């Protein structure tokens, strides 16, 4: 099963980090956050990736072109003109990096990947057609997420949830992290300082989607916003389900997020999203 990573945005809110590289190449613990996302998928047996690049896509291509050498010890035999890789610590990944354009919207990026997914959407979604009157959907979905967020999500449980409900799309609903600490005071003394507990109404789209190929038929072209248009239409048609993830999830939208993720990686024995060992 293929996993799509949308990695073409400019990351303007962290321009200090993205002036010379795309947002998914911003490093957490010395490795791009994109690497962390692939490691999460690989832990659950998903090793076939299609990366939708755009802004400075050459940096992503360069990383994967050089990755095998970076993860191996090298023996340079100048007499023979050869390079031998030894002690390789390399994942069994297959990675396609596709340039989907710098100005393309999220839906457009996904649509452009149709030929690389080995899928063909067999029928367009007709919102007027009731779910019970349609033929059952063949179990041939693909994964998708964004190149700027990590989680300790159980991807096998997510996939099982998607296959059980039989709808066209599943997104992972997460609690929105708060940027403000909430003090508990006794007189003038703070006895506790913690994040505000999120209410049940604060569920947001955390990425980590499972999609049937038919979803691609709902995308008109390069300027289609996948979240505001495609997911909205799927919801109105009763074809969108939410998998509630109550564990760790953290996006990388601001410099504060970059610092937080780096701090968690360096200070924790097991950073919360490091499901691999």
CSV table of C-alpha atoms in Angstrom, one decimal:
chain,number,residue,atom,x,y,z
A,1,UNK,CA,0.0,0.0,0.0
A,2,UNK,CA,1.3,3.4,-0.9
A,3,UNK,CA,1.6,6.4,1.4
A,4,UNK,CA,1.4,9.9,0.0
A,5,UNK,CA,3.2,12.8,1.7
A,6,UNK,CA,2.3,16.3,0.7
A,7,UNK,CA,5.6,18.2,0.9
A,8,UNK,CA,5.3,21.1,-1.5
A,9,UNK,CA,4.4,24.1,0.6
A,10,UNK,CA,6.6,27.1,1.2
A,11,UNK,CA,6.3,27.2,5.1
A,12,UNK,CA,6.0,31.0,5.2
A,13,UNK,CA,5.3,31.1,8.9
A,14,UNK,CA,8.8,29.7,9.6
A,15,UNK,CA,10.6,31.6,6.8
A,16,UNK,CA,13.7,31.7,8.9
A,17,UNK,CA,14.0,27.9,8.4
A,18,UNK,CA,12.5,27.6,4.9
A,19,UNK,CA,14.3,30.4,3.0
A,20,UNK,CA,16.7,27.8,1.5
A,21,UNK,CA,14.8,24.5,2.0
A,22,UNK,CA,11.2,23.2,1.9
A,23,UNK,CA,9.4,22.9,5.2
A,24,UNK,CA,9.5,19.1,5.3
A,25,UNK,CA,13.3,19.3,5.3
A,26,UNK,CA,13.5,21.4,8.5
A,27,UNK,CA,15.4,19.2,10.9
A,28,UNK,CA,14.3,17.7,14.1
A,29,UNK,CA,17.1,16.0,16.0
A,30,UNK,CA,19.4,16.3,13.0
A,31,UNK,CA,17.0,14.6,10.5
A,32,UNK,CA,14.3,16.3,8.4
A,33,UNK,CA,10.8,16.0,9.8
A,34,UNK,CA,9.9,14.2,6.6
A,35,UNK,CA,12.3,11.4,7.7
A,36,UNK,CA,10.5,11.1,11.0
A,37,UNK,CA,7.1,10.8,9.2
A,38,UNK,CA,8.5,8.0,6.9
A,39,UNK,CA,9.9,6.2,10.0
A,40,UNK,CA,6.4,6.3,11.6
A,41,UNK,CA,4.8,4.7,8.5
A,42,UNK,CA,7.7,2.2,8.1
A,43,UNK,CA,7.2,1.0,11.6
A,44,UNK,CA,3.8,-0.3,10.7
A,45,UNK,CA,5.0,-1.9,7.4
A,46,UNK,CA,4.2,0.9,5.0
A,47,UNK,CA,7.4,1.4,2.9
A,48,UNK,CA,6.2,2.6,-0.5
A,49,UNK,CA,6.1,6.4,-0.6
A,50,UNK,CA,5.0,9.0,-3.1
A,51,UNK,CA,6.2,12.5,-2.1
A,52,UNK,CA,4.4,15.5,-3.7
A,53,UNK,CA,7.1,18.1,-3.8
A,54,UNK,CA,6.9,21.7,-5.0
A,55,UNK,CA,8.9,24.5,-3.4
A,56,UNK,CA,12.6,23.7,-3.5
A,57,UNK,CA,11.8,20.0,-4.4
A,58,UNK,CA,15.4,19.6,-5.4
A,59,UNK,CA,16.4,19.5,-1.7
A,60,UNK,CA,14.1,16.5,-1.1
A,61,UNK,CA,15.5,14.7,-4.1
A,62,UNK,CA,19.0,15.4,-3.0
A,63,UNK,CA,18.3,14.0,0.5
A,64,UNK,CA,17.0,10.7,-0.8
A,65,UNK,CA,19.7,10.4,-3.5
A,66,UNK,CA,22.4,10.7,-0.9
A,67,UNK,CA,20.6,8.9,1.9
A,68,UNK,CA,22.1,5.4,1.3
A,69,UNK,CA,25.6,6.8,1.5
A,70,UNK,CA,24.8,8.8,4.6
A,71,UNK,CA,23.5,5.7,6.4
A,72,UNK,CA,26.4,3.5,5.4
A,73,UNK,CA,30.1,3.3,6.1
A,74,UNK,CA,32.0,3.8,2.9
A,75,UNK,CA,35.2,2.2,1.5
A,76,UNK,CA,36.8,4.2,-1.3
A,77,UNK,CA,39.0,2.0,-3.5
A,78,UNK,CA,40.8,4.6,-5.7
A,79,UNK,CA,42.9,2.0,-7.5
A,80,UNK,CA,39.7,0.3,-8.8
A,81,UNK,CA,37.7,3.5,-8.9
A,82,UNK,CA,34.9,2.0,-6.7
A,83,UNK,CA,33.0,2.8,-3.6
A,84,UNK,CA,31.8,0.0,-1.3
A,85,UNK,CA,29.0,0.5,1.2
A,86,UNK,CA,29.4,-1.5,4.4
A,87,UNK,CA,27.4,-1.8,7.6
A,88,UNK,CA,24.4,-0.4,5.9
A,89,UNK,CA,21.6,0.7,8.2
A,90,UNK,CA,19.0,1.4,5.5
A,91,UNK,CA,15.2,1.1,5.6
A,92,UNK,CA,13.4,-0.9,2.9
A,93,UNK,CA,11.8,2.2,1.4
A,94,UNK,CA,10.7,2.9,-2.1
A,95,UNK,CA,10.4,6.7,-2.5
A,96,UNK,CA,9.1,8.5,-5.5
A,97,UNK,CA,9.7,12.3,-5.4
A,98,UNK,CA,7.4,14.1,-7.8
A,99,UNK,CA,7.5,17.8,-8.6
A,100,UNK,CA,3.9,19.0,-8.5
A,101,UNK,CA,4.6,22.7,-8.9
A,102,UNK,CA,5.2,25.6,-6.5
A,103,UNK,CA,1.8,27.1,-6.9
A,104,UNK,CA,-0.3,24.0,-6.8
A,105,UNK,CA,-2.9,23.6,-4.1
A,106,UNK,CA,-3.1,20.5,-1.9
A,107,UNK,CA,-5.9,18.8,-3.9
A,108,UNK,CA,-4.0,19.5,-7.1
A,109,UNK,CA,-0.9,17.9,-5.8
A,110,UNK,CA,-2.8,14.8,-4.9
A,111,UNK,CA,-4.6,14.7,-8.2
A,112,UNK,CA,-1.2,14.9,-10.1
A,113,UNK,CA,-0.1,11.8,-8.3
A,114,UNK,CA,-2.8,9.5,-9.6
A,115,UNK,CA,-0.6,8.0,-12.3
A,116,UNK,CA,2.1,7.3,-9.7
A,117,UNK,CA,-0.2,5.5,-7.3
A,118,UNK,CA,-1.0,2.6,-9.6
A,119,UNK,CA,-4.7,3.4,-9.1
A,120,UNK,CA,-7.5,4.4,-11.3
A,121,UNK,CA,-10.7,5.8,-9.8
A,122,UNK,CA,-13.5,3.7,-11.3
A,123,UNK,CA,-16.4,6.0,-10.7
A,124,UNK,CA,-17.0,9.6,-9.8
A,125,UNK,CA,-18.7,10.3,-6.5
A,126,UNK,CA,-22.4,11.3,-7.0
A,127,UNK,CA,-23.5,13.1,-3.8
A,128,UNK,CA,-27.2,12.4,-4.7
A,129,UNK,CA,-26.5,8.6,-4.6
A,130,UNK,CA,-27.3,7.1,-1.2
A,131,UNK,CA,-24.5,5.1,0.2
A,132,UNK,CA,-26.7,2.0,0.7
A,133,UNK,CA,-27.6,2.0,-3.0
A,134,UNK,CA,-24.0,2.0,-4.2
A,135,UNK,CA,-21.9,-1.1,-4.9
A,136,UNK,CA,-19.4,-2.0,-2.1
A,137,UNK,CA,-16.1,-0.3,-2.4
A,138,UNK,CA,-13.1,-2.5,-3.2
A,139,UNK,CA,-10.6,-2.5,-0.3
A,140,UNK,CA,-7.8,-0.8,-2.2
A,141,UNK,CA,-7.1,2.5,-0.4
A,142,UNK,CA,-3.9,4.5,0.0
A,143,UNK,CA,-2.5,6.5,2.9
A,144,UNK,CA,-1.9,10.3,2.9
A,145,UNK,CA,-0.5,12.9,5.3
A,146,UNK,CA,1.2,16.2,5.4
A,147,UNK,CA,5.0,16.7,5.6
A,148,UNK,CA,5.0,18.8,8.7
A,149,UNK,CA,3.4,16.8,11.6
A,150,UNK,CA,4.2,13.8,13.7
A,151,UNK,CA,2.1,11.6,16.0
A,152,UNK,CA,2.2,8.3,17.9
A,153,UNK,CA,-0.7,7.1,15.9
A,154,UNK,CA,-1.4,3.4,15.3
A,155,UNK,CA,-1.6,3.3,11.6
A,156,UNK,CA,-2.8,-0.3,11.5
A,157,UNK,CA,-5.7,0.6,13.7
A,158,UNK,CA,-6.5,3.6,11.5
A,159,UNK,CA,-6.5,1.4,8.4
A,160,UNK,CA,-8.7,-1.1,10.1
A,161,UNK,CA,-11.2,1.6,11.1
A,162,UNK,CA,-11.3,2.8,7.5
A,163,UNK,CA,-11.9,-0.6,6.0
A,164,UNK,CA,-14.7,-1.4,8.5
A,165,UNK,CA,-16.8,1.7,7.9
A,166,UNK,CA,-16.7,1.4,4.1
A,167,UNK,CA,-16.7,5.1,3.3
A,168,UNK,CA,-14.5,6.9,0.8
A,169,UNK,CA,-12.3,8.8,3.2
A,170,UNK,CA,-11.0,8.8,6.8
A,171,UNK,CA,-9.0,11.6,8.4
A,172,UNK,CA,-7.4,11.5,11.8
A,173,UNK,CA,-9.1,13.9,14.3
A,174,UNK,CA,-6.7,15.2,17.0
A,175,UNK,CA,-7.0,17.7,19.8
A,176,UNK,CA,-5.7,21.1,19.0
A,177,UNK,CA,-2.5,21.9,21.0
A,178,UNK,CA,-2.7,25.1,23.0
A,179,UNK,CA,0.1,27.6,23.2
A,180,UNK,CA,-0.9,28.8,26.6
A,181,UNK,CA,0.0,27.4,30.0
A,182,UNK,CA,-2.8,27.4,32.5
A,183,UNK,CA,-1.7,28.1,36.1
A,184,UNK,CA,-3.5,26.7,39.2
A,185,UNK,CA,-3.1,29.1,42.0
A,186,UNK,CA,-3.4,28.9,45.8
A,187,UNK,CA,-3.3,32.5,46.9
A,188,UNK,CA,-0.3,33.9,45.0
A,189,UNK,CA,1.5,30.6,44.8
A,190,UNK,CA,1.3,28.6,41.6
A,191,UNK,CA,0.9,24.9,42.6
A,192,UNK,CA,0.4,23.6,39.0
A,193,UNK,CA,1.1,24.9,35.5
A,194,UNK,CA,-0.2,22.9,32.6
A,195,UNK,CA,-1.7,23.2,29.2
A,196,UNK,CA,-5.4,23.9,29.0
A,197,UNK,CA,-7.3,20.6,28.7
A,198,UNK,CA,-9.0,20.6,25.3
A,199,UNK,CA,-12.7,20.3,25.1
A,200,UNK,CA,-14.5,17.8,22.9
A,201,UNK,CA,-15.3,20.5,20.4
A,202,UNK,CA,-11.6,21.2,19.7
A,203,UNK,CA,-11.0,18.3,17.4
A,204,UNK,CA,-9.1,19.3,14.2
A,205,UNK,CA,-7.8,17.6,11.1
A,206,UNK,CA,-4.4,16.1,12.0
A,207,UNK,CA,-3.6,14.5,8.7
A,208,UNK,CA,-2.9,10.8,8.5
A,209,UNK,CA,-5.7,10.0,6.1
A,210,UNK,CA,-6.8,6.9,4.4
A,211,UNK,CA,-8.4,7.4,1.0
A,212,UNK,CA,-10.2,5.3,-1.7
A,213,UNK,CA,-9.1,6.0,-5.3
A,214,UNK,CA,-12.5,7.4,-6.0
A,215,UNK,CA,-11.6,10.5,-4.0
A,216,UNK,CA,-9.3,11.5,-6.8
A,217,UNK,CA,-12.4,11.9,-9.0
A,218,UNK,CA,-13.6,14.7,-6.7
A,219,UNK,CA,-10.6,16.9,-7.3
A,220,UNK,CA,-11.0,19.2,-10.2
A,221,UNK,CA,-7.5,20.4,-10.9
A,222,UNK,CA,-4.3,22.1,-9.6
A,223,UNK,CA,-6.2,24.9,-7.8
A,224,UNK,CA,-8.4,22.6,-5.7
A,225,UNK,CA,-8.0,23.0,-2.0
A,226,UNK,CA,-8.3,19.5,-0.7
A,227,UNK,CA,-9.3,20.4,2.8
A,228,UNK,CA,-11.8,23.2,2.1
A,229,UNK,CA,-13.4,21.8,-1.0
A,230,UNK,CA,-12.8,18.0,-1.4
A,231,UNK,CA,-13.1,17.0,2.2
A,232,UNK,CA,-16.1,19.4,2.6
A,233,UNK,CA,-17.9,17.7,-0.4
A,234,UNK,CA,-17.1,14.3,1.0
A,235,UNK,CA,-18.5,15.2,4.4
A,236,UNK,CA,-21.7,16.6,2.8
A,237,UNK,CA,-22.1,13.3,0.8
A,238,UNK,CA,-21.7,11.3,4.0
A,239,UNK,CA,-18.4,9.8,2.8
A,240,UNK,CA,-16.0,11.2,5.4
A,241,UNK,CA,-15.2,9.6,8.7
A,242,UNK,CA,-13.0,10.7,11.6
A,243,UNK,CA,-10.6,8.5,13.4
A,244,UNK,CA,-10.1,10.0,16.9
A,245,UNK,CA,-6.5,9.9,18.0
A,246,UNK,CA,-6.1,10.8,21.7
A,247,UNK,CA,-2.4,10.4,21.9
A,248,UNK,CA,0.5,12.6,20.9
A,249,UNK,CA,0.2,14.8,17.9
A,250,UNK,CA,2.3,17.9,17.0
A,251,UNK,CA,2.4,20.0,13.9
A,252,UNK,CA,5.4,22.1,12.9
A,253,UNK,CA,3.8,25.4,12.0
A,254,UNK,CA,6.0,27.9,13.9
A,255,UNK,CA,9.5,28.3,15.2
A,256,UNK,CA,8.1,27.5,18.6
A,257,UNK,CA,6.9,24.2,17.2
A,258,UNK,CA,10.4,23.5,15.8
A,259,UNK,CA,12.0,24.2,19.1
A,260,UNK,CA,9.5,22.1,21.0
A,261,UNK,CA,10.0,19.1,18.8
A,262,UNK,CA,13.8,19.4,19.0
A,263,UNK,CA,13.5,19.7,22.8
A,264,UNK,CA,11.4,16.6,23.0
A,265,UNK,CA,13.7,14.7,20.8
A,266,UNK,CA,16.8,15.6,22.8
A,267,UNK,CA,15.4,15.5,26.3
A,268,UNK,CA,13.2,12.4,26.2
A,269,UNK,CA,14.4,8.8,26.4
A,270,UNK,CA,11.7,8.0,23.9
A,271,UNK,CA,10.2,11.0,22.1
A,272,UNK,CA,6.5,10.5,22.0
A,273,UNK,CA,6.2,10.1,18.2
A,274,UNK,CA,9.2,7.7,18.0
A,275,UNK,CA,7.2,4.5,17.7
A,276,UNK,CA,10.1,2.8,16.0
A,277,UNK,CA,13.0,1.3,17.9
